[in-house]
Amino acid sequence: MANQDRSYHPSDVERKWQRAWDERGTNRFTRERLRSSPDPFYNLMMFPYPSAEGLHVGNIYAFTGADVHGRYQRLRGKDVFEPIGFDAFGIHSENFALKVGVHPMDLIPRNVANFTRQLRRIGGMFDWDHTVDTTDPAYYRWTQWIFLQLFKAGLAERKEAPVNWCPSCMTVLANEQVIAGACERCDTPVEQRRIAQWFFTITRYAQRLLDNLERIDWSESTTKAQRNWIGRSEGAELAFPLVPRDEGHDPVDPLRVGPRDEAHTIRVFTTRPDTVFGATFMVLAPEHPAVDLLVSDDQREAVDAYRRQAAATDLVSRQKTDKTKTGVFTGGYCRNPATGAAIPVWIADYVLMDYGTGAIMAVPGHDERDFEFATEFGLPIPRVVAAEGDDAETPLTGAYTGPGRLVNSGRFDGMEKDEAVRAVTAWLAERGLGDLRVNFRLHDWCISRQRYWGPPIPIIHCDACGAVPVPESELPVVLPRVEDFKPDDSGVSPLARVEEWYEVPCPECGAQARRETDVSDTFLDSGWYFLRYPSTDFDDRPFDTEVTRSWLPVDTYIGGNEHAVLHLMYSRFLTMVLHDLGHLEFEEPFARFRAHGLIIRNGAKMSKSRGNVIVPDPIIEEFGADAFRLYLMFLGPFEEGGDYRDEGIEGPRGFLYRLFDTALGAEDRAPDPDVERKLHQTIGQVTGQLADLQYNTAIAALMECLNTVRAGGRTAARGEVEPLVVMAAPFAPHLAEELWEALGHEGSLFDAAPWPAFDPEKARESTVEVAVQVNGKLRATVRLPRDAPAPDAEAAARAQENVRRHLDGATVRKVVHVPNRLLNFVVG
RNA sequence: GCCGGGGUGGCGGAAUUGGCAGACGCAGGCGACUCAAAAUCGCCCGGGAGUGAUCCCUUGCGGGUUCGAGUCCCGCCCUCGGCACCA
């Protein structure tokens, strides 16, 4: 064949086809095609943060896996839209820019250019006409628009919240920047401060975010993480009325305990209302507003000191579980609504203001933390639940949290938990002192950042009108170029130093007003980017209705499990809100989500400090993008990750060379029936495996098949190798194009080649190898015609010398026959 | 502590979901080609016993269910991720 003098030079082949794809617009969509796609498939991957270091191997792994999926769908006839973009705002970029002393507005375009070059080099099927850069005003204009929609819907609230504060750097720190209670940069102990910030009230959507998880096809580990994060718990809210100072502390008849006004009642959330008879004290978060009412004169000093200290502790170490319990008695009492006893009220930092009601009833006998606290401060620890074999008097050596019957609980004695929860709550509810309630762990989403590198929050503060939204027609509120963007001692964003920027007239009354100087969280940028991609042709709307209708929700989303919670939760939330406000027809953005695994190297995690980070560029230079892609997909199950070994690439690389030789040397003749059978078995396997992202085994099957095609140094028939070229195309797109052309075809393989059709008839073996066991131990194998009846199989098996020996002298009690697989003689 | 992955040859990893453990590949060994090396091709490659046919052992550990267990059940150990005083 004329082609035989060609030899395979990966980098030449790859450059040739990357140029061809570019020139022909193979992967690019026009606005028209986006609006009228016959069979749309939206293949999405998590967009990268464009770091100065360039793409790392984890990015390439994720993008390759997603690209393989997209290319596979395209070969199956789908119209695949595969966009990529850049998540370029945020503290990462800002800190890096500060470190190297380059303005992020100069730094980011450089990084984006480098990423673009690398992304093209690995041969992704990206539509470069529909990219997104979150720092582009044409993009964040719509991020601000989304903020305004939430604001107008009453889902954006401004409230005070604690932040980590470094008194030396004079700046707000994210939790990740607090290392062992100290600032990561200067080691100064971190304090907490309360400042006014913007929140999205995602908690209103908690139940829906939970319920919808049933209806979407996501990785199990991801939905589990979401469920845990939402943290629904069922229980009751119980009311403990304050004991007036002049009333005395003697117990009263519980039926005389009635509701008091809201200010003189402490509400608690508990998942164990059945144990209320064992509540011997209460604990409030130090910030709880009722503390002022409760505190007695002789305890005031101690309480104030404790509250000051709690306020000074940073948020991270405040929440350490391993430290011993601390707390202070307020001097005040509440009535236990079940027993009528006056119980002391304490404050302690193990009770968190932002969960439940910020107050708990302490049941030391049946809660580990309360037990620890009661032991520390010598408070009584009665038993109200008895396990099997225990009774009301059995002493407690620790908190008992297991199942059991109520004891020391009056008329409820003997009840099991579920019944007791209902009965006790109903009894308290009659007196207005309790009700069943659901509580969520999920918190409202704080989107304010006292930083520079983000989209300004589009609000103007006016003394007369309050927080006024910037009119939509005036968007974007452009982030000004500020040369000195270092956070300073003002405690607010560096933008608060730019008077000519923040001083504006109020849009409502025209009076002198002031822009919001905080910027928004990066997660807001990334919470909607998938809506923007197909609509980047439209600069007058965030997303076009028609385009969105045909492309969304996303068909497959692939990304890292590090975003299992925040990014995916926020995206779901924003989509739900936009749905409720009438902007979208669906409420779940990602129909299918798959989390990819992590790549480690030589058994160890990659890190800069270890110096074992894989730098992709030289590897691609040496072996080619196709070999690198193929190897990454081969080294382990995509959803689990794998161990990168430098020598490992040799196998996949050799496969590509052999495929090249075999395809170019192929002859025009009828396929050999045995080879054809193997081929069809492979088609069946690979087709299923690619659909399920089982890339490593799909590649193994392709290798095995090519080995069969080449067995004994034979020359392939064209029909034996051409389907292999098509099936390898998702992994090695450049080589596949080259071979497709060499095999005499016109145009791109991805447009023209049909995915090989699986013919079960051709895949079927006429004979099968059946294992023969005696008492479950393998003694022989026999080759039999497919679907041979049991008696034939048994006869053939008994004819085997080794089988006969093992059956000799024994009675066969039973014969287990699994057709086409196995025959087991059970002897006694 | 809780939640979620994992533990299989020298190594990365397969195993139709209860049916021949170790596919595919790396590394290694032997051989062919070569003046030589590289590349390429062929064969071998879990451990033990045996000249051999063959036999025994082996999927983190200990039990169990089953004709049959890497796979299912019970109890442990180790490891990697995530969450972590959430009442």
Short mmCIF file of C-alpha atoms in Angstrom, two decimals, chain A residues 53 139 161 166 185 364 366 390 406 418 513 532 540-541 580 626 630 668 771 782:
data_model
loop_
_atom_site.label_atom_id
_atom_site.label_comp_id
_atom_site.label_asym_id
_atom_site.label_seq_id
_atom_site.Cartn_x
_atom_site.Cartn_y
_atom_site.Cartn_z
CA GLU A 53 1.76 27.78 36.97
CA TYR A 139 -19.62 38.45 32.01
CA ALA A 161 -21.81 38.08 60.93
CA CYS A 166 -6.01 39.60 61.83
CA ARG A 185 0.96 35.31 56.85
CA PRO A 364 -25.99 15.05 80.55
CA HIS A 366 -27.69 11.03 77.26
CA ASP A 390 -30.72 -1.64 82.92
CA LEU A 406 -37.77 5.96 79.29
CA ASP A 418 -40.01 7.14 68.62
CA ALA A 513 -24.66 58.19 48.41
CA ARG A 532 -23.70 31.76 29.94
CA ASP A 540 -28.08 42.13 25.85
CA ARG A 541 -29.20 39.22 28.03
CA ASP A 580 -38.86 30.44 40.52
CA ASP A 626 -2.64 11.47 22.27
CA LEU A 630 -4.50 7.65 26.51
CA ASP A 668 -8.70 -4.71 1.27
CA ALA A 771 -14.73 -25.01 33.95
CA VAL A 782 -13.68 -28.63 28.50
#
